[in-house]
Short mmCIF file of C-alpha atoms and ligand atoms in Angstrom, two decimals:
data_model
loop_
_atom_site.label_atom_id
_atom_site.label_comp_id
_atom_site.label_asym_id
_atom_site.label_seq_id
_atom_site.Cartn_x
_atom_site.Cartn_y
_atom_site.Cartn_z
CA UNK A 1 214.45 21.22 216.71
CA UNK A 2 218.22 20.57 215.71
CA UNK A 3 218.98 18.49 212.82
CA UNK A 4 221.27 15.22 212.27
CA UNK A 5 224.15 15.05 210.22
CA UNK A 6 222.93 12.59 208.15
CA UNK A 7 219.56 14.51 207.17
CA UNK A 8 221.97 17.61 207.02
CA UNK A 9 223.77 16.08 204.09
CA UNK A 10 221.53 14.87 202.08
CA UNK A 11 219.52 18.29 202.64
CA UNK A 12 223.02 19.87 201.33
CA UNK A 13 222.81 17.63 198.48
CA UNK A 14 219.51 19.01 197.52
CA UNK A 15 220.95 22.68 197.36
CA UNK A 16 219.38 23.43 200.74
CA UNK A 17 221.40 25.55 203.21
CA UNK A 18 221.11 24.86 207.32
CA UNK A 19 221.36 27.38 209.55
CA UNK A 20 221.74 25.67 213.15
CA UNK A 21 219.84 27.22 216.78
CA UNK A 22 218.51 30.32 215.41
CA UNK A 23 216.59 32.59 217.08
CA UNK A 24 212.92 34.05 215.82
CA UNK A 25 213.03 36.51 217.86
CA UNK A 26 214.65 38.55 214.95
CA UNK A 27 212.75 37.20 212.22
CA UNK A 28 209.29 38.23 213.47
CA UNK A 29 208.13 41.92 213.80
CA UNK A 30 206.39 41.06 217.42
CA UNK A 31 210.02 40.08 217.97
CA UNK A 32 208.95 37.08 219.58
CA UNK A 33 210.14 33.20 219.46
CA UNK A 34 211.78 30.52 220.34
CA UNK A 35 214.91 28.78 219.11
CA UNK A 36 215.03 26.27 215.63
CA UNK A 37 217.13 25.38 213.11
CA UNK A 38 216.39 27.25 209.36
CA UNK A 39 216.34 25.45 206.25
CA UNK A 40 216.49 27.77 203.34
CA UNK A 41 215.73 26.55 200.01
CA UNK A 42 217.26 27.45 196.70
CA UNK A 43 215.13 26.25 193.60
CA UNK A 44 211.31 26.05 194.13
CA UNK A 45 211.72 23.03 191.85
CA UNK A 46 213.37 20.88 195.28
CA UNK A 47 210.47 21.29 197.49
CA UNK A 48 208.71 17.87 196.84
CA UNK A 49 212.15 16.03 197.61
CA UNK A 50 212.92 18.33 200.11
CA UNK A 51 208.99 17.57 201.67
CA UNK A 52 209.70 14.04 201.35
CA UNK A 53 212.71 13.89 203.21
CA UNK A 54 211.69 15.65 205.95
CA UNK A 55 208.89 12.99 206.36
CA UNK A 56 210.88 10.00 205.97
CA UNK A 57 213.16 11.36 208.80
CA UNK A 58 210.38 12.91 210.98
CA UNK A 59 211.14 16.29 211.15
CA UNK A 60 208.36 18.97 211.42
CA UNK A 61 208.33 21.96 209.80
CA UNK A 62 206.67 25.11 208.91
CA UNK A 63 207.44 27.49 206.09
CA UNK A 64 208.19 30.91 207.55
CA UNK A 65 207.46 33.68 205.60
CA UNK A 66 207.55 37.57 206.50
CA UNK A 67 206.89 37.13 209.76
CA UNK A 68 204.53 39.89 210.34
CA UNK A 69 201.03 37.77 211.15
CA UNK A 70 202.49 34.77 213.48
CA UNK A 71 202.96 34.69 217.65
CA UNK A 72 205.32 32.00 217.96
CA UNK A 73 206.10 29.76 220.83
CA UNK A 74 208.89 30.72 223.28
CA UNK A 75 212.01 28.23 224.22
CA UNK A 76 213.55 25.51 221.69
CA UNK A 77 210.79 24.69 218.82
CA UNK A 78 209.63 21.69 217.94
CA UNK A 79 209.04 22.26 214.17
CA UNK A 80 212.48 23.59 211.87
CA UNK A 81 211.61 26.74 210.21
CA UNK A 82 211.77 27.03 205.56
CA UNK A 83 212.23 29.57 203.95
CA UNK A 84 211.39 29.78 200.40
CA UNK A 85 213.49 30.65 197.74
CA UNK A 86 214.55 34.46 197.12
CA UNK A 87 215.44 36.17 193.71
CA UNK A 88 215.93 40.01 193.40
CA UNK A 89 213.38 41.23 192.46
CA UNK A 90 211.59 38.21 192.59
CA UNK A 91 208.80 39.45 190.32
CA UNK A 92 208.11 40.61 186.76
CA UNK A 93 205.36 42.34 184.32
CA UNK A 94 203.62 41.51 181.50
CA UNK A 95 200.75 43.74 180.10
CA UNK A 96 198.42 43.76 182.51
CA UNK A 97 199.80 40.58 184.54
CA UNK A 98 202.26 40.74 187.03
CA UNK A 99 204.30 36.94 187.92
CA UNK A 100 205.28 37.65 191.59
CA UNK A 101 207.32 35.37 193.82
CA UNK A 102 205.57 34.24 197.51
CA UNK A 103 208.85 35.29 199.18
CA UNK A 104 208.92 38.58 197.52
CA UNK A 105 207.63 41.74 199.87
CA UNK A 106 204.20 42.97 199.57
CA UNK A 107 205.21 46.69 199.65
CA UNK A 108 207.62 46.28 197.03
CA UNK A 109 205.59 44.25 195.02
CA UNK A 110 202.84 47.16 194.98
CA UNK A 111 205.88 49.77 193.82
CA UNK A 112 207.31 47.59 191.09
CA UNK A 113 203.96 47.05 189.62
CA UNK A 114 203.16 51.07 190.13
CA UNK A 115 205.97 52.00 188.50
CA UNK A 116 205.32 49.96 185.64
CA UNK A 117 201.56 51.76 185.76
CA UNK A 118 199.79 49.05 187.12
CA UNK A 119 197.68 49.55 190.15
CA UNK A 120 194.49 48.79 192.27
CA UNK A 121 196.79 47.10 195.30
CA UNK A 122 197.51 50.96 197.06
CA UNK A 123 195.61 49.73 199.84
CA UNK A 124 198.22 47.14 200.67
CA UNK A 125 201.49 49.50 200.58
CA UNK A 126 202.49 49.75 204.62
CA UNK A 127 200.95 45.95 205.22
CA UNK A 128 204.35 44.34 206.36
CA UNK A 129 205.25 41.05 205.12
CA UNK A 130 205.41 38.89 201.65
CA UNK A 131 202.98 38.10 198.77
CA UNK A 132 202.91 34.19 200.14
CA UNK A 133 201.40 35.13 203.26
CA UNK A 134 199.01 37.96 201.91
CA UNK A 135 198.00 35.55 199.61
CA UNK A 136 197.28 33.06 202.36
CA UNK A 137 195.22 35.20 204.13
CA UNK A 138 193.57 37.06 201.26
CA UNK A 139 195.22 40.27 203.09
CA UNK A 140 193.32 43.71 202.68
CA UNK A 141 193.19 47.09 203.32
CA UNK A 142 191.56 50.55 202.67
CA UNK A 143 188.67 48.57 200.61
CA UNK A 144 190.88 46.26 198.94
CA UNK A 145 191.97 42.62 199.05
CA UNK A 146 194.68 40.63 197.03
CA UNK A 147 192.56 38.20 196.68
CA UNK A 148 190.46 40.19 193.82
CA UNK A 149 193.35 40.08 191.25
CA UNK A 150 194.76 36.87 191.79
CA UNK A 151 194.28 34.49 187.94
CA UNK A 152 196.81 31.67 188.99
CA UNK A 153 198.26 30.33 192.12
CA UNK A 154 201.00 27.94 191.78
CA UNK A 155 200.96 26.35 195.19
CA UNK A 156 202.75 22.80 196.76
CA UNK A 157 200.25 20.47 198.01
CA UNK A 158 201.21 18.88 200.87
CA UNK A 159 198.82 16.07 200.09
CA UNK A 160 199.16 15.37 196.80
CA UNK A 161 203.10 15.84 197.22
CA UNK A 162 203.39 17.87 193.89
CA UNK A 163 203.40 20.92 192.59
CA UNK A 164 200.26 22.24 190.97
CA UNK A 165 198.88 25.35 189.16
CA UNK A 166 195.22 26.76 190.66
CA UNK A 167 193.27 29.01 188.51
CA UNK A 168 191.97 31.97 190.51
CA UNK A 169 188.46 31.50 189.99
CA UNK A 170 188.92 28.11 191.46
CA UNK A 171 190.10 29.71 194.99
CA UNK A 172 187.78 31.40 197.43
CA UNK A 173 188.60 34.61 198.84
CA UNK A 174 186.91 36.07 201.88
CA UNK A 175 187.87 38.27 204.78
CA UNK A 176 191.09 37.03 206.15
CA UNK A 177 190.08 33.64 205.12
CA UNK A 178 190.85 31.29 201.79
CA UNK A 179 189.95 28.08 200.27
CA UNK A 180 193.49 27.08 200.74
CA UNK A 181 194.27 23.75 202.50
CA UNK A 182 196.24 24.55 205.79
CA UNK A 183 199.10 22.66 204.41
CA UNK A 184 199.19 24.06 200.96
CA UNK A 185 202.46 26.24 200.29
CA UNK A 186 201.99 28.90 198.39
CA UNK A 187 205.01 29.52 195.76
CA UNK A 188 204.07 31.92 192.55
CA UNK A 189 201.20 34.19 191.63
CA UNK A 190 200.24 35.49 188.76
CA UNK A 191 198.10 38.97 189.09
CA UNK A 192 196.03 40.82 187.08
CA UNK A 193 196.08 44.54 187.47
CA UNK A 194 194.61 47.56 186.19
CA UNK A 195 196.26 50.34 183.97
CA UNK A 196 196.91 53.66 186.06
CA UNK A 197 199.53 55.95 185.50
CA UNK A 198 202.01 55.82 188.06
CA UNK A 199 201.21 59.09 189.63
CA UNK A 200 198.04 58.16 190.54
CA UNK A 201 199.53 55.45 192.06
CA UNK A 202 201.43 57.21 194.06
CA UNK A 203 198.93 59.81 195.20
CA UNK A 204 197.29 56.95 196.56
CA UNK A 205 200.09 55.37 198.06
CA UNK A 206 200.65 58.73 200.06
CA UNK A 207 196.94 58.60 201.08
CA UNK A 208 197.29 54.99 202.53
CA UNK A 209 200.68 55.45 204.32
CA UNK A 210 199.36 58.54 206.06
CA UNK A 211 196.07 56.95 207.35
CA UNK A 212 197.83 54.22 208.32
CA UNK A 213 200.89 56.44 210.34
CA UNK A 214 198.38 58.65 212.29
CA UNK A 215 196.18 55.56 212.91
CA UNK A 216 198.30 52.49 213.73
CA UNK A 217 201.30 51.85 215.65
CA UNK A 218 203.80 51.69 212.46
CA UNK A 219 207.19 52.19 214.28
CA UNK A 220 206.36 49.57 217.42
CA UNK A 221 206.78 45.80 217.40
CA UNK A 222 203.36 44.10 216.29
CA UNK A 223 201.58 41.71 213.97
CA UNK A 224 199.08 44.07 213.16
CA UNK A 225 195.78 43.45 213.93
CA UNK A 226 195.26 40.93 216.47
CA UNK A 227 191.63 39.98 215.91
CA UNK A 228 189.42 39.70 213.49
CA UNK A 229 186.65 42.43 213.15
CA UNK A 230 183.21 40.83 213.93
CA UNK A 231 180.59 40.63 211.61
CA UNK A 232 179.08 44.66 210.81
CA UNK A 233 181.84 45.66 214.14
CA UNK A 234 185.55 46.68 214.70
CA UNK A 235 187.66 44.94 217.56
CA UNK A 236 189.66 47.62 217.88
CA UNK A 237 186.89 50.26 218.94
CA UNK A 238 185.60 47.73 221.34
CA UNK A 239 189.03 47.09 223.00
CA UNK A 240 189.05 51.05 223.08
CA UNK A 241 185.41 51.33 224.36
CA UNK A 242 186.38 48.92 226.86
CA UNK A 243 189.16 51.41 228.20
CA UNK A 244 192.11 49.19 227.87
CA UNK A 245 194.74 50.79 225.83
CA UNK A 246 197.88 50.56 227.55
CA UNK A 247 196.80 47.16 229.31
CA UNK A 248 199.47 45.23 229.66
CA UNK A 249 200.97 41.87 230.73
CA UNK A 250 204.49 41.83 231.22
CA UNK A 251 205.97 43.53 228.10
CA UNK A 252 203.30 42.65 225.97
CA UNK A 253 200.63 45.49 225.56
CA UNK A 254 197.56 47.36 224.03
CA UNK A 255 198.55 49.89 221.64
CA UNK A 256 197.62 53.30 222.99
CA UNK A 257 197.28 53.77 218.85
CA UNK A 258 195.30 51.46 217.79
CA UNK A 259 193.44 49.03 220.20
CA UNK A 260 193.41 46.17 218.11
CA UNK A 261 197.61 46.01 217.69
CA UNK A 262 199.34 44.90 220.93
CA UNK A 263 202.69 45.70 221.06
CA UNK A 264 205.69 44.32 222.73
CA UNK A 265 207.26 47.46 224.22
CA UNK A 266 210.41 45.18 225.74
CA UNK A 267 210.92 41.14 226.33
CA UNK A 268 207.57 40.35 225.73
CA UNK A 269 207.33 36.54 225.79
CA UNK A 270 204.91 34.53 223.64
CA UNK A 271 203.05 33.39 227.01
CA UNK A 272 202.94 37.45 227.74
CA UNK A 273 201.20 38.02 224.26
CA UNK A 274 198.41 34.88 224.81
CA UNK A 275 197.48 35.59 228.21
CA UNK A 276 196.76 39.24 227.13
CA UNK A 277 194.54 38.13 223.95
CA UNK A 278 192.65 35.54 226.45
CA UNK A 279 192.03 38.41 228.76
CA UNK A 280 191.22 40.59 225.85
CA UNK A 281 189.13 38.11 224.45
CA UNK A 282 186.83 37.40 227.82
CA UNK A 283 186.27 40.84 228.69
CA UNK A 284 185.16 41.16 225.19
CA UNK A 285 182.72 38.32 225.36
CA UNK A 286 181.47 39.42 228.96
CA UNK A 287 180.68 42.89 227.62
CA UNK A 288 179.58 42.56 224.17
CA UNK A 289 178.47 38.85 224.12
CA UNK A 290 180.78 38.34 220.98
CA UNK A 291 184.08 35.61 221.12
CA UNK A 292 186.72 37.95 218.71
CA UNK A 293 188.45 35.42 216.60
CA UNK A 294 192.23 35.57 216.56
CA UNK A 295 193.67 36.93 213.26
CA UNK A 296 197.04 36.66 213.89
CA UNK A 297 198.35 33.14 213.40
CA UNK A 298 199.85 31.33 216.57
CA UNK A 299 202.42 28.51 216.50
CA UNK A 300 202.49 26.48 219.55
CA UNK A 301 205.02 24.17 220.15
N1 LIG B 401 188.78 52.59 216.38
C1 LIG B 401 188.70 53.07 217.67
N2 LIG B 401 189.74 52.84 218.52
C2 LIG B 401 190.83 52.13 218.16
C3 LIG B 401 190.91 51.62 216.85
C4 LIG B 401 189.86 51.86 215.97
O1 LIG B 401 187.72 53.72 218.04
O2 LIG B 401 191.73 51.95 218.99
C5 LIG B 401 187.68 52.88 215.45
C6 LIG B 401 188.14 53.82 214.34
O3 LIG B 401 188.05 55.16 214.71
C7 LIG B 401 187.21 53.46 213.22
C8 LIG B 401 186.93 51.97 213.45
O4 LIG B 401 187.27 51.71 214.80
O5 LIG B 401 186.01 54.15 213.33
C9 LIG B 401 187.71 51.07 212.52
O6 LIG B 401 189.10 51.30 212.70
P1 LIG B 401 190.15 51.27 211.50
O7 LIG B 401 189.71 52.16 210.39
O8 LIG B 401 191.50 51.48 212.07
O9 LIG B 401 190.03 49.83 210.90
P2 LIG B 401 190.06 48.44 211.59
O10 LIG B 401 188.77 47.77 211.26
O11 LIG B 401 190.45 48.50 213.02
C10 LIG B 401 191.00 47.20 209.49
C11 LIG B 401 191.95 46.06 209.31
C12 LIG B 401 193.38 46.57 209.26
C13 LIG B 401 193.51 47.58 208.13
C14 LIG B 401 192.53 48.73 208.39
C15 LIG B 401 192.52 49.76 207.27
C16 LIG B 401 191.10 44.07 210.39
C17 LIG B 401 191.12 43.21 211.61
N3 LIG B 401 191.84 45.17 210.44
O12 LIG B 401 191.24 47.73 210.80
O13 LIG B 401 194.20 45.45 208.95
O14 LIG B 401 194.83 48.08 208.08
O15 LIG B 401 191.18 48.19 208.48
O16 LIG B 401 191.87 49.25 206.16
O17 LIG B 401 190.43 43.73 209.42
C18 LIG B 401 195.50 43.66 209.84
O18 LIG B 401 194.83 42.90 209.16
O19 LIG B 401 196.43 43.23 210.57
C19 LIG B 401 195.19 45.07 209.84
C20 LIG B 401 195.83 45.93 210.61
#
């Protein structure tokens, strides 16, 4: 999707810089996707005229954030990509509450809060990608889930056009799944954490990033789990039971790791990556009478 001069300017007005044609492929750790133009905003404050400009001049969009959960589409995009805001470090602590950006990375927002003795979200250091889209997706790990220390969300709602404030008790969180609407953008969380010394932290912190190293393809292109685990199961041990690690279609493949990442080992294309998951995902259901649900997020054109 390429944008007009005219939209360009008044876009520039609005503090928001263009980048023209470029490619996802480098913005996504499957290292996958087509071709867009970026808008990257500067002031949270802009995104309801921003929003409303885009409408009036019918441009699609999606917000882009980490890029660590999403398959995208292959070729020139229909939708222009935003990117949210960015301060260094994006985050800051009070008592036990910690105000975190969406942009901001996960990891490092699990380190800043450690070092300041505030803990409970170990679990999530190693889970690539930022707070908006862990948020989103109530992202967990080792026994934990963000979701559990969330008190306020401040979110844009697409439908109302505005930005609003939701208290956490107000949100659901369940596996991989929230009470957000689809089109709600997260912006700013506020957390509340438990007191730990940072040691502890840390020891904890080790414990995770091992697990995860000797357990999960860290240093290959992925989005990290693929499916969801069934109810009581895990995908990956029925991929594995199944006997196809190393599976491949074109340069997409099943982690010999993990079962449940698939990796692109070259050029995999986005049409590589979904033919594998449909394959994975019929052999599944002829085996084990179960349809896996897809956990990473696809973005068809
Ligand atoms: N297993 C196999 N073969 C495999 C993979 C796993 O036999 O190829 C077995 C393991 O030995 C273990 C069981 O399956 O007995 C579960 O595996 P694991 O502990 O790796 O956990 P998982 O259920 O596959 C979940 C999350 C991960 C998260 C880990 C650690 C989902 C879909 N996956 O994986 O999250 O890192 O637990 O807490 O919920 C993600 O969301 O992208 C993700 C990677």
């Amino acid at each position: 999707m390429r944008i007009d001069d005219k939209p360009a300017a008044r876009l520039k007005e609005l503090g928001v810089e263009l980048r023209a044609g470029v490619s996802l492929t480098e913005q996504t750790s499957l290292g996958i996707g087509g071709t867009t133009d970026e808008l990257l905003l500067r002031r949270y404050e802009t995104i309801p005229d921003v929003m409303r400009l885009l409408a009036d001049e019918k441009i699609r969009h999606r917000f882009l954030g980490g890029g660590t959960n999403v398959l995208i589409a292959d070729g020139e995009l229909s939708s222009v990509m935003l990117h949210l805001p960015k301060a260094h470090p994006g985050m800051r602590v009070e008592g036990n509450a910690a105000f975190v950006d969406a942009s901001a990375d996960l990891g490092g927002m699990v380190t800043f809060c450690g070092k300041r003795d505030l803990g409970g979200m170990e679990g999530l250091i190693g889970v690539p990608g930022s707070v908006g889209g862990a948020l989103r997706m109530n992202a967990g790990a080792y026994g934990m889930q963000i979701g559990s220390y969330v008190r306020e969300v401040e979110v844009y709602r697409a439908a109302a056009g505005e930005i609003e404030t939701l208290r956490g008790n107000d949100i659901r969180f369940d596996y991989r799944h929230t009470s957000f609407a689809p089109d709600d953008v997260m912006l700013r969380v506020k957390l509340e954490l438990p007191s730990k010394p940072y040691q502890e932290i840390l020891a904890g912190i080790r414990v995770c990033n091992e697990k995860r190293r000797s357990s999960q393809p860290v240093n290959q292109k992925s989005a990290g789990c693929i499916f969801k685990n069934p109810a009581g199961g895990s995908a990956g041990r029925m991929i594995d039971e199944l006997g196809l690690k190393g599976h491949r279609v074109g340069d997409a493949m099943i982690s010999d790791r993990h079962a449940n990442f698939f990796v692109n080992t070259g050029h995999a294309s986005c049409s590589d990556m979904l033919k594998l998951i449909e394959d994975v995902r019929e052999r599944i259901h002829r085996a084990y009478g179960i349809v896996l649900e897809n956990e990473v997020i696809v973005w068809q054109n």
